[in-house]
Each structure stands twice: as C-alpha cells, then as structure tokens.
C-alpha cells in the first residue's frame, strides 16, 4: 500500500531481476494502487522481448489497505484498461482473475467474470488467461469458458492444501504459481527446515524455494522482495540442490 520507502531501491530490484535472467514478473495495478505497475514501467519499459508480465484483476485496494472484490464486467474492463495504461502497452501478457477475498478462497460462480476476460482476450487486449485464489471447482468452471495457462494459489512448505491440484494441473500442462512461497508476511520457521538448511549450507529462503521447484515441473516462483540482496538469494534458490533425503524431511513440514 502506497509508495516504496526506497523508490530507487525498488527500481534497482526490477533492473537486477532482468539482469539476472528472470523472465516472469507478477504484478497488479491494485498494488499501491498503481505504484507497482508504474515502477515496472519506469524501470523496464520498453520491455525485453523475453519478459513476461502477469497481472491480475478482480480485487482492488481500499483506503484501509483491504482487498474488496470487484468483479462486475464493467469493473473488470476498467481494471484491464488501467493495467494497460500503467504498464504501457497494447496487450497484457497474462491476466489472472483473482477470486475470493483477503480471507482466502470462497464459493462463487466465475462464469460472468471469466467470460468478460475471455471477451477481452478475443478483442486482443489479453494474450493469456489464468485464475488466482481459486478452488478446483472454480478452475474447472473457468476452463469451461476459455483455456487457462496458470493457476496462482497459496502454496509453500507449510501450506499444502493444493497438493493434488498441483499434480492435476501438471498433467494438463498448466502452470502452478504459488503466492507466499516463503510463507507470507511471517517467514517460514521450522526445526526441520533449519536442520536441512544446516546440512545443505544454504539459506532458509533458498531451501524453501528449491523445495518448490523440485515439487513439480509446472511450478513457477514469484517470491517478492524489496532488496537486491534478497533477490539474489532467491535466485540462488533455483540452483540449490536438495537430495531425496532433504526433500523427504521437508515433506514432513506441511499439512
């Protein structure tokens, strides 16, 4: 919510990410609101051809920092246009429909909202579609309206509710993008994790991210950071080698 404490530092993180070879950036015009997209545009526009920017619509920020759902067709069209303007471009690479609310997932029909995004895709404003904070039933419902390329849900070492879903999506060639891959606003803490960290000789961040990458080939990571040092640490996680023993121990953490 609001501008970053260190604007130049935020721009440096974005530029360093691309320099490190990262090709997938996750954002939303609701972050800030507007601030994050404007920073991405300032730091990286014109975008490298290899860069894939995923955004989301379906919720906005209120003055208290809440996430009220806003998913009427006219509102979704407005949010897509706002993302186009703030990012600077004629087409959005990927738009995820964010479902549920700040409390998590919830039952609701996605037909009308996802149908609106499918119309915008046909109009050439969106290349690919996905869903976020979605149940298995909502994912199936969205797929009955239009093809999806990814699901963005909460998943990490400690929170494994989507375990079966990850495998099902992998079989269908659909990416699974876990948000809060490092545990959310409270870092992952576990004696088992600490034990593996000591044995591997890497940071807890690197081990947690390496576990996710080893979990399934369709997992794409979006750990957030405002620090270049943490960014480099996160990237190092992609190269952290975990043995079968390490993985089996880490598997005991979640539920």
PDB file of C-alpha atoms in Angstrom:
ATOM      1  CA  UNK A   1       0.000   0.000   0.000  1.00  0.00           C
ATOM      2  CA  UNK A   2       1.470   3.343  -1.031  1.00  0.00           C
ATOM      3  CA  UNK A   3       4.900   4.112  -2.488  1.00  0.00           C
ATOM      4  CA  UNK A   4       8.018   2.154  -1.511  1.00  0.00           C
ATOM      5  CA  UNK A   5      10.205   3.525   1.276  1.00  0.00           C
ATOM      6  CA  UNK A   6      13.137   3.427  -1.149  1.00  0.00           C
ATOM      7  CA  UNK A   7      11.989   4.200  -4.687  1.00  0.00           C
ATOM      8  CA  UNK A   8      15.453   3.947  -6.233  1.00  0.00           C
ATOM      9  CA  UNK A   9      15.967   0.656  -4.422  1.00  0.00           C
ATOM     10  CA  UNK A  10      12.730  -0.691  -5.888  1.00  0.00           C
ATOM     11  CA  UNK A  11      13.795   0.289  -9.399  1.00  0.00           C
ATOM     12  CA  UNK A  12      17.173  -1.359  -8.785  1.00  0.00           C
ATOM     13  CA  UNK A  13      15.470  -4.626  -7.785  1.00  0.00           C
ATOM     14  CA  UNK A  14      13.481  -4.678 -11.027  1.00  0.00           C
ATOM     15  CA  UNK A  15      16.512  -3.965 -13.203  1.00  0.00           C
ATOM     16  CA  UNK A  16      18.634  -6.511 -11.365  1.00  0.00           C
ATOM     17  CA  UNK A  17      15.922  -9.137 -11.806  1.00  0.00           C
ATOM     18  CA  UNK A  18      16.090  -8.801 -15.583  1.00  0.00           C
ATOM     19  CA  UNK A  19      19.909  -8.697 -15.490  1.00  0.00           C
ATOM     20  CA  UNK A  20      19.848 -11.989 -13.556  1.00  0.00           C
ATOM     21  CA  UNK A  21      17.798 -13.610 -16.314  1.00  0.00           C
ATOM     22  CA  UNK A  22      14.374 -13.548 -14.663  1.00  0.00           C
ATOM     23  CA  UNK A  23      11.690 -13.507 -17.348  1.00  0.00           C
ATOM     24  CA  UNK A  24       8.468 -13.662 -15.272  1.00  0.00           C
ATOM     25  CA  UNK A  25       7.253 -10.697 -13.211  1.00  0.00           C
ATOM     26  CA  UNK A  26       3.983 -10.824 -11.280  1.00  0.00           C
ATOM     27  CA  UNK A  27       2.104  -7.614 -10.572  1.00  0.00           C
ATOM     28  CA  UNK A  28      -1.294  -5.922 -10.361  1.00  0.00           C
ATOM     29  CA  UNK A  29      -2.455  -2.353 -10.770  1.00  0.00           C
ATOM     30  CA  UNK A  30      -4.102  -2.809  -7.370  1.00  0.00           C
ATOM     31  CA  UNK A  31      -0.642  -2.931  -5.738  1.00  0.00           C
ATOM     32  CA  UNK A  32      -0.062   0.574  -4.465  1.00  0.00           C
ATOM     33  CA  UNK A  33      -2.596   1.042  -6.025  1.00  0.00           C
ATOM     34  CA  UNK A  34      -0.936   1.800  -9.381  1.00  0.00           C
ATOM     35  CA  UNK A  35       2.512   2.188  -7.796  1.00  0.00           C
ATOM     36  CA  UNK A  36       3.996  -1.209  -8.659  1.00  0.00           C
ATOM     37  CA  UNK A  37       2.995  -1.099 -12.326  1.00  0.00           C
ATOM     38  CA  UNK A  38       4.372   2.414 -12.657  1.00  0.00           C
ATOM     39  CA  UNK A  39       7.682   1.287 -11.157  1.00  0.00           C
ATOM     40  CA  UNK A  40       7.852  -1.670 -13.557  1.00  0.00           C
ATOM     41  CA  UNK A  41       7.238   0.638 -16.491  1.00  0.00           C
ATOM     42  CA  UNK A  42       9.812   3.180 -15.318  1.00  0.00           C
ATOM     43  CA  UNK A  43      12.468   0.551 -14.705  1.00  0.00           C
ATOM     44  CA  UNK A  44      11.970  -1.766 -17.680  1.00  0.00           C
ATOM     45  CA  UNK A  45       9.958  -0.155 -20.495  1.00  0.00           C
ATOM     46  CA  UNK A  46      10.422  -0.770 -23.403  1.00  0.00           C
ATOM     47  CA  UNK A  47      10.264  -4.341 -22.190  1.00  0.00           C
ATOM     48  CA  UNK A  48      12.687  -7.024 -23.381  1.00  0.00           C
ATOM     49  CA  UNK A  49      11.005  -9.433 -25.768  1.00  0.00           C
ATOM     50  CA  UNK A  50      11.753 -12.283 -23.354  1.00  0.00           C
ATOM     51  CA  UNK A  51       9.986 -10.625 -20.393  1.00  0.00           C
ATOM     52  CA  UNK A  52       6.553 -11.995 -19.427  1.00  0.00           C
ATOM     53  CA  UNK A  53       4.472  -9.757 -17.164  1.00  0.00           C
ATOM     54  CA  UNK A  54       1.499 -11.339 -15.375  1.00  0.00           C
ATOM     55  CA  UNK A  55      -1.117  -9.134 -13.748  1.00  0.00           C
ATOM     56  CA  UNK A  56      -4.440  -9.718 -12.049  1.00  0.00           C
ATOM     57  CA  UNK A  57      -7.872  -8.162 -11.768  1.00  0.00           C
ATOM     58  CA  UNK A  58     -10.925  -8.835  -9.648  1.00  0.00           C
ATOM     59  CA  UNK A  59      -9.967  -7.036  -6.433  1.00  0.00           C
ATOM     60  CA  UNK A  60      -8.860  -3.517  -5.568  1.00  0.00           C
ATOM     61  CA  UNK A  61      -7.242  -1.804  -2.595  1.00  0.00           C
ATOM     62  CA  UNK A  62      -9.343   0.376  -0.326  1.00  0.00           C
ATOM     63  CA  UNK A  63      -8.110   3.252   1.819  1.00  0.00           C
ATOM     64  CA  UNK A  64      -7.516   0.873   4.723  1.00  0.00           C
ATOM     65  CA  UNK A  65      -5.373  -1.480   2.686  1.00  0.00           C
ATOM     66  CA  UNK A  66      -8.146  -4.066   2.317  1.00  0.00           C
ATOM     67  CA  UNK A  67      -8.922  -6.171  -0.763  1.00  0.00           C
ATOM     68  CA  UNK A  68     -12.622  -5.746  -1.600  1.00  0.00           C
ATOM     69  CA  UNK A  69     -13.701  -7.954  -4.528  1.00  0.00           C
ATOM     70  CA  UNK A  70     -14.729  -6.014  -7.645  1.00  0.00           C
ATOM     71  CA  UNK A  71     -15.737  -8.391 -10.415  1.00  0.00           C
ATOM     72  CA  UNK A  72     -18.621  -6.903 -12.382  1.00  0.00           C
ATOM     73  CA  UNK A  73     -17.968  -6.915 -16.155  1.00  0.00           C
ATOM     74  CA  UNK A  74     -17.628  -3.131 -16.356  1.00  0.00           C
ATOM     75  CA  UNK A  75     -15.222  -3.115 -13.411  1.00  0.00           C
ATOM     76  CA  UNK A  76     -13.022  -5.833 -14.925  1.00  0.00           C
ATOM     77  CA  UNK A  77     -12.844  -3.952 -18.220  1.00  0.00           C
ATOM     78  CA  UNK A  78     -11.814  -0.826 -16.309  1.00  0.00           C
ATOM     79  CA  UNK A  79      -9.116  -2.735 -14.406  1.00  0.00           C
ATOM     80  CA  UNK A  80      -7.705  -4.234 -17.604  1.00  0.00           C
ATOM     81  CA  UNK A  81      -7.532  -0.767 -19.176  1.00  0.00           C
ATOM     82  CA  UNK A  82      -5.829   0.611 -16.067  1.00  0.00           C
ATOM     83  CA  UNK A  83      -3.211  -2.138 -16.226  1.00  0.00           C
ATOM     84  CA  UNK A  84      -2.589  -1.399 -19.904  1.00  0.00           C
ATOM     85  CA  UNK A  85      -2.081   2.290 -19.167  1.00  0.00           C
ATOM     86  CA  UNK A  86       0.108   1.887 -16.097  1.00  0.00           C
ATOM     87  CA  UNK A  87       2.290  -0.820 -17.646  1.00  0.00           C
ATOM     88  CA  UNK A  88       2.399   0.878 -21.032  1.00  0.00           C
ATOM     89  CA  UNK A  89       1.322  -1.374 -23.870  1.00  0.00           C
ATOM     90  CA  UNK A  90      -1.464  -2.518 -26.131  1.00  0.00           C
ATOM     91  CA  UNK A  91      -1.759  -6.096 -24.838  1.00  0.00           C
ATOM     92  CA  UNK A  92      -1.310  -7.735 -21.426  1.00  0.00           C
ATOM     93  CA  UNK A  93       0.709 -10.977 -21.455  1.00  0.00           C
ATOM     94  CA  UNK A  94      -1.413 -12.689 -18.805  1.00  0.00           C
ATOM     95  CA  UNK A  95      -4.383 -11.630 -16.703  1.00  0.00           C
ATOM     96  CA  UNK A  96      -5.368 -13.715 -13.684  1.00  0.00           C
ATOM     97  CA  UNK A  97      -8.884 -13.408 -12.315  1.00  0.00           C
ATOM     98  CA  UNK A  98      -8.476 -13.026  -8.556  1.00  0.00           C
ATOM     99  CA  UNK A  99     -11.266 -14.758  -6.669  1.00  0.00           C
ATOM    100  CA  UNK A 100     -12.256 -14.973  -3.002  1.00  0.00           C
ATOM    101  CA  UNK A 101     -11.185 -12.191  -0.678  1.00  0.00           C
ATOM    102  CA  UNK A 102      -8.435 -11.319   1.805  1.00  0.00           C
ATOM    103  CA  UNK A 103      -9.647 -14.171   3.999  1.00  0.00           C
ATOM    104  CA  UNK A 104      -8.998 -16.784   1.327  1.00  0.00           C
ATOM    105  CA  UNK A 105     -10.972 -18.750  -1.231  1.00  0.00           C
ATOM    106  CA  UNK A 106     -14.749 -18.904  -1.259  1.00  0.00           C
ATOM    107  CA  UNK A 107     -17.641 -20.352  -3.274  1.00  0.00           C
ATOM    108  CA  UNK A 108     -18.745 -18.215  -6.194  1.00  0.00           C
ATOM    109  CA  UNK A 109     -19.506 -18.644  -9.870  1.00  0.00           C
ATOM    110  CA  UNK A 110     -16.797 -17.454 -12.249  1.00  0.00           C
ATOM    111  CA  UNK A 111     -18.829 -17.667 -15.470  1.00  0.00           C
ATOM    112  CA  UNK A 112     -19.636 -13.988 -15.913  1.00  0.00           C
ATOM    113  CA  UNK A 113     -16.307 -12.586 -14.713  1.00  0.00           C
ATOM    114  CA  UNK A 114     -14.145 -15.054 -16.611  1.00  0.00           C
ATOM    115  CA  UNK A 115     -16.378 -14.660 -19.649  1.00  0.00           C
ATOM    116  CA  UNK A 116     -15.615 -10.939 -19.587  1.00  0.00           C
ATOM    117  CA  UNK A 117     -11.878 -11.632 -19.623  1.00  0.00           C
ATOM    118  CA  UNK A 118     -12.355 -14.120 -22.457  1.00  0.00           C
ATOM    119  CA  UNK A 119     -14.103 -11.356 -24.442  1.00  0.00           C
ATOM    120  CA  UNK A 120     -11.184  -9.001 -23.775  1.00  0.00           C
ATOM    121  CA  UNK A 121      -8.830 -11.727 -24.943  1.00  0.00           C
ATOM    122  CA  UNK A 122     -10.763 -12.023 -28.207  1.00  0.00           C
ATOM    123  CA  UNK A 123     -10.523  -8.226 -28.541  1.00  0.00           C
ATOM    124  CA  UNK A 124      -6.731  -8.537 -28.421  1.00  0.00           C
ATOM    125  CA  UNK A 125      -6.189  -6.823 -25.055  1.00  0.00           C
ATOM    126  CA  UNK A 126      -5.054 -10.017 -23.274  1.00  0.00           C
ATOM    127  CA  UNK A 127      -2.845 -12.849 -24.577  1.00  0.00           C
ATOM    128  CA  UNK A 128      -3.375 -15.482 -21.879  1.00  0.00           C
ATOM    129  CA  UNK A 129      -5.792 -16.086 -19.002  1.00  0.00           C
ATOM    130  CA  UNK A 130      -5.449 -17.586 -15.544  1.00  0.00           C
ATOM    131  CA  UNK A 131      -7.123 -17.666 -12.142  1.00  0.00           C
ATOM    132  CA  UNK A 132      -5.899 -16.823  -8.664  1.00  0.00           C
ATOM    133  CA  UNK A 133      -7.096 -17.781  -5.184  1.00  0.00           C
ATOM    134  CA  UNK A 134      -9.347 -20.356  -6.853  1.00  0.00           C
ATOM    135  CA  UNK A 135     -10.874 -23.664  -5.824  1.00  0.00           C
ATOM    136  CA  UNK A 136     -10.647 -26.770  -8.013  1.00  0.00           C
ATOM    137  CA  UNK A 137     -14.308 -26.304  -8.927  1.00  0.00           C
ATOM    138  CA  UNK A 138     -13.733 -22.696  -9.999  1.00  0.00           C
ATOM    139  CA  UNK A 139     -10.719 -23.729 -12.070  1.00  0.00           C
ATOM    140  CA  UNK A 140     -12.831 -26.312 -13.892  1.00  0.00           C
ATOM    141  CA  UNK A 141     -15.568 -23.746 -14.401  1.00  0.00           C
ATOM    142  CA  UNK A 142     -13.105 -21.197 -15.816  1.00  0.00           C
ATOM    143  CA  UNK A 143     -11.666 -23.810 -18.182  1.00  0.00           C
ATOM    144  CA  UNK A 144     -15.161 -24.498 -19.495  1.00  0.00           C
ATOM    145  CA  UNK A 145     -15.336 -20.827 -20.526  1.00  0.00           C
ATOM    146  CA  UNK A 146     -11.836 -20.386 -22.025  1.00  0.00           C
ATOM    147  CA  UNK A 147      -8.388 -22.029 -21.828  1.00  0.00           C
ATOM    148  CA  UNK A 148      -6.184 -21.079 -18.896  1.00  0.00           C
ATOM    149  CA  UNK A 149      -2.397 -21.227 -18.730  1.00  0.00           C
ATOM    150  CA  UNK A 150      -1.866 -20.896 -14.981  1.00  0.00           C
ATOM    151  CA  UNK A 151      -3.339 -21.065 -11.503  1.00  0.00           C
ATOM    152  CA  UNK A 152      -1.962 -18.752  -8.826  1.00  0.00           C
ATOM    153  CA  UNK A 153      -2.798 -20.007  -5.329  1.00  0.00           C
ATOM    154  CA  UNK A 154      -1.193 -20.051  -1.899  1.00  0.00           C
ATOM    155  CA  UNK A 155       1.250 -22.947  -1.524  1.00  0.00           C
ATOM    156  CA  UNK A 156       4.545 -23.397   0.310  1.00  0.00           C
ATOM    157  CA  UNK A 157       6.464 -25.763   2.583  1.00  0.00           C
ATOM    158  CA  UNK A 158       3.983 -25.299   5.414  1.00  0.00           C
ATOM    159  CA  UNK A 159       0.729 -24.874   3.479  1.00  0.00           C
ATOM    160  CA  UNK A 160      -0.036 -27.774   1.122  1.00  0.00           C
ATOM    161  CA  UNK A 161      -3.790 -27.717   0.566  1.00  0.00           C
ATOM    162  CA  UNK A 162      -3.340 -27.771  -3.218  1.00  0.00           C
ATOM    163  CA  UNK A 163      -1.059 -30.801  -3.320  1.00  0.00           C
ATOM    164  CA  UNK A 164      -3.330 -32.912  -5.522  1.00  0.00           C
ATOM    165  CA  UNK A 165      -4.257 -29.917  -7.666  1.00  0.00           C
ATOM    166  CA  UNK A 166      -0.605 -29.203  -8.500  1.00  0.00           C
ATOM    167  CA  UNK A 167      -0.255 -32.702  -9.952  1.00  0.00           C
ATOM    168  CA  UNK A 168      -3.529 -32.473 -11.879  1.00  0.00           C
ATOM    169  CA  UNK A 169      -2.530 -29.176 -13.463  1.00  0.00           C
ATOM    170  CA  UNK A 170       0.918 -30.518 -14.337  1.00  0.00           C
ATOM    171  CA  UNK A 171      -0.732 -33.359 -16.234  1.00  0.00           C
ATOM    172  CA  UNK A 172      -2.743 -30.778 -18.185  1.00  0.00           C
ATOM    173  CA  UNK A 173       0.286 -28.610 -18.973  1.00  0.00           C
ATOM    174  CA  UNK A 174      -0.987 -25.732 -16.811  1.00  0.00           C
ATOM    175  CA  UNK A 175       1.465 -23.743 -14.700  1.00  0.00           C
ATOM    176  CA  UNK A 176       1.006 -23.529 -10.938  1.00  0.00           C
ATOM    177  CA  UNK A 177       2.267 -20.253  -9.465  1.00  0.00           C
ATOM    178  CA  UNK A 178       2.375 -20.317  -5.649  1.00  0.00           C
ATOM    179  CA  UNK A 179       1.949 -16.989  -3.926  1.00  0.00           C
ATOM    180  CA  UNK A 180       3.524 -16.611  -0.488  1.00  0.00           C
ATOM    181  CA  UNK A 181       6.164 -19.220  -1.499  1.00  0.00           C
ATOM    182  CA  UNK A 182       8.212 -18.183   1.529  1.00  0.00           C
ATOM    183  CA  UNK A 183       5.320 -18.351   3.974  1.00  0.00           C
ATOM    184  CA  UNK A 184       3.694 -14.952   3.577  1.00  0.00           C
ATOM    185  CA  UNK A 185       4.237 -12.000   5.861  1.00  0.00           C
ATOM    186  CA  UNK A 186       5.612 -14.312   8.575  1.00  0.00           C
ATOM    187  CA  UNK A 187       8.743 -16.163   7.395  1.00  0.00           C
ATOM    188  CA  UNK A 188       8.728 -19.953   7.436  1.00  0.00           C
ATOM    189  CA  UNK A 189      10.108 -21.317  10.704  1.00  0.00           C
ATOM    190  CA  UNK A 190      10.686 -24.987  11.404  1.00  0.00           C
ATOM    191  CA  UNK A 191      13.332 -27.023  13.183  1.00  0.00           C
ATOM    192  CA  UNK A 192      13.174 -29.482  10.299  1.00  0.00           C
ATOM    193  CA  UNK A 193      13.828 -26.664   7.825  1.00  0.00           C
ATOM    194  CA  UNK A 194      16.706 -25.408   9.979  1.00  0.00           C
ATOM    195  CA  UNK A 195      18.215 -28.904  10.050  1.00  0.00           C
ATOM    196  CA  UNK A 196      18.125 -29.202   6.258  1.00  0.00           C
ATOM    197  CA  UNK A 197      19.482 -25.665   5.881  1.00  0.00           C
ATOM    198  CA  UNK A 198      22.488 -26.531   8.023  1.00  0.00           C
ATOM    199  CA  UNK A 199      23.145 -29.724   6.085  1.00  0.00           C
ATOM    200  CA  UNK A 200      22.763 -28.137   2.643  1.00  0.00           C
ATOM    201  CA  UNK A 201      24.684 -24.985   3.538  1.00  0.00           C
ATOM    202  CA  UNK A 202      22.108 -22.613   2.024  1.00  0.00           C
ATOM    203  CA  UNK A 203      19.705 -20.025   3.391  1.00  0.00           C
ATOM    204  CA  UNK A 204      16.166 -20.895   4.524  1.00  0.00           C
ATOM    205  CA  UNK A 205      14.826 -18.863   1.576  1.00  0.00           C
ATOM    206  CA  UNK A 206      16.900 -20.823  -0.912  1.00  0.00           C
ATOM    207  CA  UNK A 207      15.913 -24.185   0.537  1.00  0.00           C
ATOM    208  CA  UNK A 208      12.194 -23.301   0.645  1.00  0.00           C
ATOM    209  CA  UNK A 209      12.262 -22.172  -2.986  1.00  0.00           C
ATOM    210  CA  UNK A 210      14.342 -25.157  -4.092  1.00  0.00           C
ATOM    211  CA  UNK A 211      11.778 -27.482  -2.491  1.00  0.00           C
ATOM    212  CA  UNK A 212       9.001 -25.851  -4.511  1.00  0.00           C
ATOM    213  CA  UNK A 213      10.945 -26.166  -7.768  1.00  0.00           C
ATOM    214  CA  UNK A 214      11.625 -29.823  -7.022  1.00  0.00           C
ATOM    215  CA  UNK A 215       7.975 -30.392  -6.067  1.00  0.00           C
ATOM    216  CA  UNK A 216       6.661 -30.264  -9.652  1.00  0.00           C
ATOM    217  CA  UNK A 217       7.894 -29.147 -13.092  1.00  0.00           C
ATOM    218  CA  UNK A 218       4.884 -26.858 -13.595  1.00  0.00           C
ATOM    219  CA  UNK A 219       5.687 -24.669 -10.573  1.00  0.00           C
ATOM    220  CA  UNK A 220       6.808 -21.112 -11.335  1.00  0.00           C
ATOM    221  CA  UNK A 221       8.039 -18.935  -8.480  1.00  0.00           C
ATOM    222  CA  UNK A 222       7.139 -15.323  -7.630  1.00  0.00           C
ATOM    223  CA  UNK A 223       8.857 -14.520  -4.306  1.00  0.00           C
ATOM    224  CA  UNK A 224       8.528 -10.820  -3.623  1.00  0.00           C
ATOM    225  CA  UNK A 225      11.289  -8.642  -2.271  1.00  0.00           C
ATOM    226  CA  UNK A 226      12.324  -5.007  -1.968  1.00  0.00           C
ATOM    227  CA  UNK A 227      16.021  -5.882  -1.545  1.00  0.00           C
ATOM    228  CA  UNK A 228      18.599  -6.640  -4.241  1.00  0.00           C
ATOM    229  CA  UNK A 229      20.420  -8.888  -1.756  1.00  0.00           C
ATOM    230  CA  UNK A 230      17.262 -10.906  -1.072  1.00  0.00           C
ATOM    231  CA  UNK A 231      16.567 -11.041  -4.799  1.00  0.00           C
ATOM    232  CA  UNK A 232      19.965 -12.635  -5.389  1.00  0.00           C
ATOM    233  CA  UNK A 233      19.331 -15.029  -2.501  1.00  0.00           C
ATOM    234  CA  UNK A 234      16.003 -16.010  -4.041  1.00  0.00           C
ATOM    235  CA  UNK A 235      17.613 -16.625  -7.421  1.00  0.00           C
ATOM    236  CA  UNK A 236      20.259 -18.740  -5.708  1.00  0.00           C
ATOM    237  CA  UNK A 237      17.430 -20.963  -4.520  1.00  0.00           C
ATOM    238  CA  UNK A 238      16.927 -22.118  -8.100  1.00  0.00           C
ATOM    239  CA  UNK A 239      20.411 -23.632  -8.027  1.00  0.00           C
ATOM    240  CA  UNK A 240      20.216 -25.188  -4.553  1.00  0.00           C
ATOM    241  CA  UNK A 241      20.498 -28.957  -4.803  1.00  0.00           C
ATOM    242  CA  UNK A 242      18.302 -30.994  -2.481  1.00  0.00           C
ATOM    243  CA  UNK A 243      18.802 -34.722  -2.025  1.00  0.00           C
ATOM    244  CA  UNK A 244      15.962 -37.215  -1.776  1.00  0.00           C
ATOM    245  CA  UNK A 245      16.636 -37.285   1.971  1.00  0.00           C
ATOM    246  CA  UNK A 246      16.392 -33.489   2.212  1.00  0.00           C
ATOM    247  CA  UNK A 247      13.150 -33.475   0.265  1.00  0.00           C
ATOM    248  CA  UNK A 248      11.617 -36.269   2.325  1.00  0.00           C
ATOM    249  CA  UNK A 249      12.393 -34.388   5.551  1.00  0.00           C
ATOM    250  CA  UNK A 250      10.944 -31.153   4.195  1.00  0.00           C
ATOM    251  CA  UNK A 251       7.835 -33.012   3.085  1.00  0.00           C
ATOM    252  CA  UNK A 252       7.037 -33.687   6.738  1.00  0.00           C
ATOM    253  CA  UNK A 253       6.595 -29.974   7.485  1.00  0.00           C
ATOM    254  CA  UNK A 254       3.400 -29.247   5.619  1.00  0.00           C
ATOM    255  CA  UNK A 255      -0.201 -30.260   6.034  1.00  0.00           C
TER     256      UNK A 255
END
